[in-house]
Amino acid sequence: MLNVLLCRAFCLQLERWSCILRSSEDNLKNLQPLLGGAYSKNQLSWTLQIKPSVFSEYRIMCFKSYSMTFACLNRMKSYRLPWTRLYSTSRTTVDSSEVKTFLALAHRWWDEQGVYAPLHSMNDLRVPFIRDNLLKTVADHQPGKPLSGMKILDVGCGGGLLTEPLGRLGASVIGIDPVDENIKTAQHHKSFDPVLDKRIEYRACSLEKIVEETAETFDAVVASEVVEHVLDLEMFIQCCCQVLKPGGSLFITTINKTQLSYALGIVFSEQIAGIVPKGTHTWEKFVSPEKLESILESNGLSVQTVAGMLYNPFSGYWRWSENTSLNYAAHALKSSMQKHPAPAEFALKEETEELRIETSTNSGVHEALKK
């Protein structure tokens, strides 16, 4: 807006000069310094005759000049030095298209015969898998509440299908999900049980939103049927690692990236049998156990167990299998002596400082030798 006003003021000033020139040629001498040189009468007449086109050209040039100037200033304003923004708020693990898919199904989480029936029956495997591996890390436990005293984060909790069983085992559980309607469904369902109401807390947010406030807080992080829906898997695993206590456990269940998983997990389950709604999964986001293990280990997590899971669509039950070509579960431990890596900028700064000190030391030695 400012550049337009400046351009308009400049053009008005030029028009005032034109009026002065028309009114009296006697003003020529006074205007010569302003016009930038000595003009003859013929030159002045030529200027006045073609004034409309000349001033039109001035307007265009002026407008372009101011536009370029303010565009440059805007770019400078938006620029930030890289080390002033270590964690970009624009980065996210949440896929907006996935959010829309689950938003449409938010009211159907607790229908045990509906689209989430496979997840209900999966609790027969994943709840004991989480419980038994966590109990390996404690000396004793209370009967009936084996996970008492443990703090668990359930990432992508949906309507709370896994959150509630973990709460019933005595754990203090925080369930997070980016879909607000999912959280409303989960809160409504847990309100019917006063015990769960005290043990479980739900939040409508993404994992990266709570990393700073919950760093090294949880004994376990659970991401069941979640990693195949995230936008940035490596960032997601990094966040999981950051919120875990040293020695804490990460539990993941997901789908392998194989031709069989595409044929059965998408073509058959979604398009033919209708076991899950169409568009629920994207094959490109599936991850193999080998790739997942590589990402986990690069973030200081040691993989303890990888076990295959098979679902029978006719009986509606799951069972463990040595075959991981479809679904599988993984358990990894965070190192109890893990050191958080320094950001690249600071690491480079430290290396530069060390090099400077070394150079100055060598210079001092050379000077001493010369003497």
Short mmCIF file of C-alpha atoms in Angstrom, two decimals:
data_model
loop_
_atom_site.label_atom_id
_atom_site.label_comp_id
_atom_site.label_asym_id
_atom_site.label_seq_id
_atom_site.Cartn_x
_atom_site.Cartn_y
_atom_site.Cartn_z
CA MET A 1 0.00 0.00 0.00
CA LEU A 2 2.86 2.37 0.86
CA ASN A 3 4.60 1.85 -2.46
CA VAL A 4 1.41 2.76 -4.36
CA LEU A 5 1.05 5.97 -2.34
CA LEU A 6 4.65 6.95 -2.99
CA CYS A 7 4.23 6.26 -6.70
CA ARG A 8 1.08 8.37 -6.82
CA ALA A 9 2.79 11.27 -5.01
CA PHE A 10 5.68 11.16 -7.43
CA CYS A 11 3.35 11.21 -10.46
CA LEU A 12 1.40 14.15 -9.02
CA GLN A 13 4.63 16.06 -8.59
CA LEU A 14 5.53 15.43 -12.23
CA GLU A 15 2.12 16.70 -13.33
CA ARG A 16 2.64 19.88 -11.30
CA TRP A 17 5.90 20.45 -13.18
CA SER A 18 4.02 20.01 -16.44
CA CYS A 19 1.45 22.64 -15.48
CA ILE A 20 4.18 25.09 -14.56
CA LEU A 21 5.86 24.52 -17.91
CA ARG A 22 2.60 25.13 -19.77
CA SER A 23 1.74 28.33 -17.92
CA SER A 24 4.89 30.22 -18.68
CA GLU A 25 8.05 29.59 -20.60
CA ASP A 26 9.65 32.27 -18.40
CA ASN A 27 9.89 29.63 -15.64
CA LEU A 28 12.28 27.61 -17.78
CA LYS A 29 15.34 29.16 -16.17
CA ASN A 30 14.07 28.41 -12.66
CA LEU A 31 13.16 24.85 -13.56
CA GLN A 32 16.35 23.97 -15.36
CA PRO A 33 18.21 22.87 -12.20
CA LEU A 34 15.20 20.82 -11.13
CA LEU A 35 14.93 19.15 -14.52
CA GLY A 36 18.57 18.16 -14.35
CA GLY A 37 20.25 20.31 -17.01
CA ALA A 38 19.96 23.13 -19.57
CA TYR A 39 17.03 22.74 -21.94
CA SER A 40 16.56 24.75 -25.10
CA LYS A 41 13.19 26.06 -26.16
CA ASN A 42 12.90 23.36 -28.84
CA GLN A 43 13.78 20.62 -26.37
CA LEU A 44 11.21 21.96 -23.91
CA SER A 45 8.55 22.08 -26.62
CA TRP A 46 9.34 18.49 -27.57
CA THR A 47 9.01 17.44 -23.95
CA LEU A 48 5.64 19.17 -23.57
CA GLN A 49 4.30 17.73 -26.84
CA ILE A 50 5.02 14.14 -25.85
CA LYS A 51 4.31 14.69 -22.13
CA PRO A 52 1.47 12.12 -21.81
CA SER A 53 3.62 9.24 -23.01
CA VAL A 54 6.66 10.43 -21.08
CA PHE A 55 4.81 10.76 -17.81
CA SER A 56 3.03 7.45 -18.44
CA GLU A 57 6.42 5.83 -18.82
CA TYR A 58 7.59 7.53 -15.61
CA ARG A 59 4.57 6.13 -13.77
CA ILE A 60 5.33 2.58 -14.96
CA MET A 61 9.02 2.87 -14.11
CA CYS A 62 8.26 4.38 -10.71
CA PHE A 63 5.72 1.70 -9.87
CA LYS A 64 8.08 -1.10 -10.88
CA SER A 65 10.92 0.45 -8.89
CA TYR A 66 8.88 0.75 -5.70
CA SER A 67 7.38 -2.70 -6.19
CA MET A 68 10.83 -4.25 -6.50
CA THR A 69 12.06 -2.34 -3.46
CA PHE A 70 9.24 -3.41 -1.18
CA ALA A 71 9.31 -6.98 -2.48
CA CYS A 72 12.97 -7.09 -1.51
CA LEU A 73 12.19 -5.65 1.93
CA ASN A 74 9.45 -8.24 2.45
CA ARG A 75 11.87 -11.03 1.60
CA MET A 76 14.40 -9.60 4.04
CA LYS A 77 11.74 -9.39 6.75
CA SER A 78 10.74 -13.03 6.32
CA TYR A 79 14.34 -14.25 6.36
CA ARG A 80 15.67 -15.76 9.56
CA LEU A 81 19.13 -17.00 10.33
CA PRO A 82 19.15 -20.82 10.54
CA TRP A 83 20.37 -21.00 14.12
CA THR A 84 17.55 -18.78 15.42
CA ARG A 85 14.97 -21.46 14.61
CA LEU A 86 16.31 -24.87 15.55
CA TYR A 87 12.92 -26.57 15.44
CA SER A 88 10.67 -25.45 12.60
CA THR A 89 7.07 -25.13 13.66
CA SER A 90 6.03 -25.83 10.07
CA ARG A 91 7.32 -29.41 10.30
CA THR A 92 4.77 -31.93 11.42
CA THR A 93 4.21 -35.67 11.48
CA VAL A 94 0.47 -35.25 10.92
CA ASP A 95 -0.93 -35.86 7.43
CA SER A 96 -3.98 -33.63 6.89
CA SER A 97 -5.53 -36.12 4.45
CA GLU A 98 -5.28 -38.86 7.10
CA VAL A 99 -6.98 -36.55 9.61
CA LYS A 100 -9.96 -36.13 7.27
CA THR A 101 -10.27 -39.90 6.88
CA PHE A 102 -10.38 -40.57 10.62
CA LEU A 103 -12.55 -37.55 11.32
CA ALA A 104 -15.35 -39.13 9.30
CA LEU A 105 -15.13 -42.30 11.43
CA ALA A 106 -14.68 -40.67 14.85
CA HIS A 107 -18.11 -41.76 16.12
CA ARG A 108 -17.55 -45.45 15.31
CA TRP A 109 -14.57 -46.29 17.54
CA TRP A 110 -16.48 -48.33 20.13
CA ASP A 111 -18.61 -50.30 17.69
CA GLU A 112 -17.05 -53.74 18.15
CA GLN A 113 -18.75 -55.07 15.03
CA GLY A 114 -17.95 -52.02 12.87
CA VAL A 115 -14.96 -50.81 10.90
CA TYR A 116 -12.70 -50.89 13.97
CA ALA A 117 -13.52 -54.49 14.86
CA PRO A 118 -9.97 -55.68 13.90
CA LEU A 119 -8.48 -53.17 16.35
CA HIS A 120 -10.76 -54.36 19.16
CA SER A 121 -9.65 -57.95 18.64
CA MET A 122 -6.00 -56.89 18.26
CA ASN A 123 -6.03 -56.04 21.98
CA ASP A 124 -5.84 -59.79 22.63
CA LEU A 125 -2.26 -59.65 21.32
CA ARG A 126 -0.98 -56.12 21.82
CA VAL A 127 -2.05 -55.60 25.44
CA PRO A 128 -0.21 -58.75 26.73
CA PHE A 129 2.74 -57.87 24.45
CA ILE A 130 3.09 -54.45 26.09
CA ARG A 131 2.39 -55.71 29.62
CA ASP A 132 4.81 -58.66 29.55
CA ASN A 133 7.70 -56.70 28.06
CA LEU A 134 7.25 -53.88 30.58
CA LEU A 135 7.20 -56.32 33.48
CA LYS A 136 10.66 -57.52 32.44
CA THR A 137 11.98 -54.11 33.46
CA VAL A 138 10.56 -54.11 37.02
CA ALA A 139 11.47 -56.25 40.02
CA ASP A 140 7.94 -56.69 41.39
CA HIS A 141 4.39 -55.58 40.68
CA GLN A 142 0.98 -55.43 42.32
CA PRO A 143 -1.45 -58.26 41.61
CA GLY A 144 -4.30 -57.01 39.47
CA LYS A 145 -2.44 -53.76 38.69
CA PRO A 146 0.87 -54.96 37.19
CA LEU A 147 1.62 -51.62 35.49
CA SER A 148 0.93 -49.52 38.58
CA GLY A 149 3.40 -46.64 38.89
CA MET A 150 4.23 -46.59 35.18
CA LYS A 151 3.55 -43.64 32.94
CA ILE A 152 2.61 -44.46 29.34
CA LEU A 153 2.02 -42.27 26.29
CA ASP A 154 -0.44 -43.68 23.74
CA VAL A 155 0.27 -41.83 20.47
CA GLY A 156 -2.60 -41.76 17.97
CA CYS A 157 -4.94 -43.15 20.59
CA GLY A 158 -8.08 -42.67 18.47
CA GLY A 159 -11.12 -43.41 20.61
CA GLY A 160 -9.03 -45.00 23.40
CA LEU A 161 -9.29 -48.68 22.39
CA LEU A 162 -5.80 -49.43 23.69
CA THR A 163 -5.55 -46.59 26.21
CA GLU A 164 -8.30 -47.96 28.43
CA PRO A 165 -6.92 -51.53 28.80
CA LEU A 166 -3.52 -50.09 29.75
CA GLY A 167 -5.23 -47.90 32.33
CA ARG A 168 -7.04 -50.91 33.77
CA LEU A 169 -3.65 -52.57 34.29
CA GLY A 170 -2.78 -49.73 36.68
CA ALA A 171 -0.75 -47.48 34.42
CA SER A 172 -1.12 -43.72 34.27
CA VAL A 173 -1.80 -43.10 30.57
CA ILE A 174 -1.88 -40.00 28.41
CA GLY A 175 -3.58 -40.53 25.07
CA ILE A 176 -2.97 -38.02 22.29
CA ASP A 177 -4.53 -37.72 18.85
CA PRO A 178 -4.59 -34.89 16.27
CA VAL A 179 -8.28 -35.47 15.53
CA ASP A 180 -10.32 -33.51 18.06
CA GLU A 181 -13.44 -35.63 17.49
CA ASN A 182 -11.49 -38.78 18.36
CA ILE A 183 -10.49 -37.26 21.69
CA LYS A 184 -14.08 -36.26 22.43
CA THR A 185 -15.19 -39.84 21.78
CA ALA A 186 -12.42 -41.20 24.03
CA GLN A 187 -13.21 -38.78 26.87
CA HIS A 188 -16.90 -39.58 26.70
CA HIS A 189 -16.27 -43.33 26.88
CA LYS A 190 -13.83 -43.22 29.80
CA SER A 191 -16.21 -41.00 31.80
CA PHE A 192 -18.38 -44.05 32.50
CA ASP A 193 -15.57 -45.61 34.57
CA PRO A 194 -14.51 -43.48 37.60
CA VAL A 195 -11.25 -45.44 37.99
CA LEU A 196 -10.20 -44.86 34.38
CA ASP A 197 -11.29 -41.24 34.64
CA LYS A 198 -8.50 -40.69 37.18
CA ARG A 199 -5.81 -42.74 35.45
CA ILE A 200 -6.28 -41.56 31.87
CA GLU A 201 -5.79 -38.12 30.36
CA TYR A 202 -6.58 -37.26 26.75
CA ARG A 203 -5.20 -34.42 24.66
CA ALA A 204 -6.06 -33.32 21.13
CA CYS A 205 -2.58 -32.62 19.77
CA SER A 206 0.26 -34.08 17.73
CA LEU A 207 3.33 -35.75 19.22
CA GLU A 208 5.73 -32.97 18.26
CA LYS A 209 3.57 -30.43 20.09
CA ILE A 210 4.27 -31.99 23.50
CA VAL A 211 7.91 -33.03 23.09
CA GLU A 212 9.39 -30.13 25.06
CA GLU A 213 6.99 -30.30 28.01
CA THR A 214 7.18 -34.11 28.29
CA ALA A 215 10.86 -34.76 27.52
CA GLU A 216 12.08 -37.97 29.24
CA THR A 217 8.75 -38.34 31.07
CA PHE A 218 7.35 -41.72 30.04
CA ASP A 219 8.28 -45.28 30.93
CA ALA A 220 6.71 -46.42 27.67
CA VAL A 221 5.44 -44.96 24.40
CA VAL A 222 2.89 -46.91 22.38
CA ALA A 223 2.28 -46.25 18.67
CA SER A 224 -0.10 -48.98 17.58
CA GLU A 225 -1.26 -48.84 13.93
CA VAL A 226 0.06 -45.28 13.69
CA VAL A 227 3.41 -45.12 11.88
CA GLU A 228 1.81 -46.11 8.56
CA HIS A 229 -0.23 -42.89 8.75
CA VAL A 230 2.42 -40.30 9.71
CA LEU A 231 3.91 -37.78 7.31
CA ASP A 232 7.52 -37.93 8.55
CA LEU A 233 8.48 -41.29 10.07
CA GLU A 234 12.01 -40.33 11.11
CA MET A 235 10.81 -37.20 12.89
CA PHE A 236 8.09 -39.25 14.57
CA ILE A 237 10.61 -41.77 15.94
CA GLN A 238 12.87 -38.93 17.12
CA CYS A 239 9.98 -37.44 19.07
CA CYS A 240 9.12 -40.83 20.60
CA CYS A 241 12.71 -41.20 21.74
CA GLN A 242 12.80 -37.72 23.26
CA VAL A 243 9.75 -38.23 25.48
CA LEU A 244 10.99 -41.61 26.75
CA LYS A 245 12.91 -41.93 29.97
CA PRO A 246 16.37 -43.52 29.69
CA GLY A 247 15.70 -47.26 29.64
CA GLY A 248 12.09 -46.71 28.54
CA SER A 249 10.22 -48.89 26.03
CA LEU A 250 8.76 -48.06 22.63
CA PHE A 251 6.04 -50.35 21.27
CA ILE A 252 4.99 -50.25 17.63
CA THR A 253 2.52 -52.33 15.63
CA THR A 254 2.28 -51.64 11.92
CA ILE A 255 2.14 -53.11 8.41
CA ASN A 256 5.09 -54.38 6.40
CA LYS A 257 5.76 -52.95 2.95
CA THR A 258 5.46 -56.02 0.72
CA GLN A 259 3.49 -57.07 -2.34
CA LEU A 260 1.43 -59.33 -0.09
CA SER A 261 0.53 -56.44 2.21
CA TYR A 262 -0.65 -54.47 -0.80
CA ALA A 263 -2.74 -57.35 -2.13
CA LEU A 264 -4.33 -58.27 1.20
CA GLY A 265 -4.08 -55.05 3.20
CA ILE A 266 -5.41 -52.70 0.54
CA VAL A 267 -6.92 -54.56 -2.43
CA PHE A 268 -8.70 -57.27 -0.43
CA SER A 269 -9.33 -55.55 2.93
CA GLU A 270 -10.41 -52.17 1.55
CA GLN A 271 -11.65 -52.70 -2.00
CA ILE A 272 -13.10 -56.23 -1.96
CA ALA A 273 -14.05 -57.36 1.55
CA GLY A 274 -14.59 -53.90 3.02
CA ILE A 275 -12.96 -54.89 6.31
CA VAL A 276 -11.60 -51.35 6.60
CA PRO A 277 -12.87 -48.23 4.79
CA LYS A 278 -11.37 -47.38 1.40
CA GLY A 279 -8.47 -44.94 1.58
CA THR A 280 -7.54 -45.87 5.15
CA HIS A 281 -4.05 -46.99 4.14
CA THR A 282 -1.41 -45.81 1.68
CA TRP A 283 0.99 -48.57 0.63
CA GLU A 284 3.88 -46.12 0.13
CA LYS A 285 3.75 -45.31 3.85
CA PHE A 286 4.09 -48.93 4.95
CA VAL A 287 7.48 -49.69 6.49
CA SER A 288 9.50 -52.90 6.60
CA PRO A 289 10.90 -54.24 9.90
CA GLU A 290 14.42 -53.71 8.54
CA LYS A 291 13.88 -50.03 7.76
CA LEU A 292 12.05 -49.44 11.05
CA GLU A 293 14.87 -51.13 12.97
CA SER A 294 17.42 -48.95 11.17
CA ILE A 295 15.56 -45.76 12.13
CA LEU A 296 15.13 -46.91 15.72
CA GLU A 297 18.80 -47.77 16.16
CA SER A 298 19.94 -44.48 14.61
CA ASN A 299 17.97 -42.74 17.37
CA GLY A 300 19.53 -44.69 20.22
CA LEU A 301 16.84 -47.37 20.52
CA SER A 302 17.76 -51.04 20.71
CA VAL A 303 15.24 -53.42 19.11
CA GLN A 304 14.40 -56.29 21.44
CA THR A 305 11.58 -58.12 19.65
CA VAL A 306 9.94 -58.22 16.23
CA ALA A 307 7.00 -60.62 15.89
CA GLY A 308 4.60 -61.25 13.02
CA MET A 309 0.83 -60.87 13.44
CA LEU A 310 -1.86 -62.50 11.30
CA TYR A 311 -5.54 -61.57 11.16
CA ASN A 312 -8.25 -64.03 10.15
CA PRO A 313 -11.08 -61.98 8.57
CA PHE A 314 -13.49 -64.91 8.83
CA SER A 315 -13.05 -65.59 12.55
CA GLY A 316 -12.14 -62.00 13.43
CA TYR A 317 -9.16 -63.04 15.58
CA TRP A 318 -5.45 -62.33 15.54
CA ARG A 319 -2.57 -64.72 16.21
CA TRP A 320 1.20 -64.47 16.49
CA SER A 321 3.32 -65.70 13.58
CA GLU A 322 6.94 -66.00 12.55
CA ASN A 323 5.91 -64.42 9.25
CA THR A 324 6.24 -60.63 9.29
CA SER A 325 5.21 -60.04 5.66
CA LEU A 326 1.86 -58.53 6.72
CA ASN A 327 1.47 -57.08 10.23
CA TYR A 328 4.14 -57.10 12.91
CA ALA A 329 4.86 -55.78 16.40
CA ALA A 330 8.17 -54.34 17.58
CA HIS A 331 9.58 -53.55 21.02
CA ALA A 332 12.63 -51.31 21.46
CA LEU A 333 14.48 -49.95 24.50
CA LYS A 334 16.02 -46.53 24.85
CA SER A 335 19.60 -46.58 26.05
CA SER A 336 19.86 -45.75 29.75
CA MET A 337 23.11 -43.82 29.07
CA GLN A 338 21.99 -41.95 25.96
CA LYS A 339 23.38 -38.52 25.22
CA HIS A 340 21.29 -36.19 23.13
CA PRO A 341 23.18 -35.05 20.01
CA ALA A 342 23.90 -31.35 19.75
CA PRO A 343 22.28 -29.43 16.90
CA ALA A 344 24.41 -29.25 13.74
CA GLU A 345 24.97 -25.51 14.07
CA PHE A 346 26.42 -25.77 17.56
CA ALA A 347 28.49 -28.82 16.67
CA LEU A 348 30.00 -26.86 13.78
CA LYS A 349 30.59 -23.89 16.05
CA GLU A 350 32.39 -26.09 18.59
CA GLU A 351 34.57 -27.63 15.87
CA THR A 352 35.43 -24.15 14.55
CA GLU A 353 36.34 -22.98 18.05
CA GLU A 354 38.55 -26.03 18.61
CA LEU A 355 40.26 -25.42 15.26
CA ARG A 356 40.84 -21.75 16.17
CA ILE A 357 42.38 -22.70 19.54
CA GLU A 358 44.56 -25.31 17.89
CA THR A 359 45.70 -22.82 15.25
CA SER A 360 46.53 -20.17 17.84
CA THR A 361 48.45 -22.75 19.88
CA ASN A 362 50.47 -23.82 16.86
CA SER A 363 51.17 -20.17 16.06
CA GLY A 364 52.46 -19.65 19.57
CA VAL A 365 54.76 -22.65 19.25
CA HIS A 366 56.14 -21.35 15.95
CA GLU A 367 56.78 -17.92 17.48
CA ALA A 368 58.61 -19.51 20.40
CA LEU A 369 60.78 -21.54 18.05
CA LYS A 370 61.69 -18.41 16.04
CA LYS A 371 62.84 -16.70 19.21
#
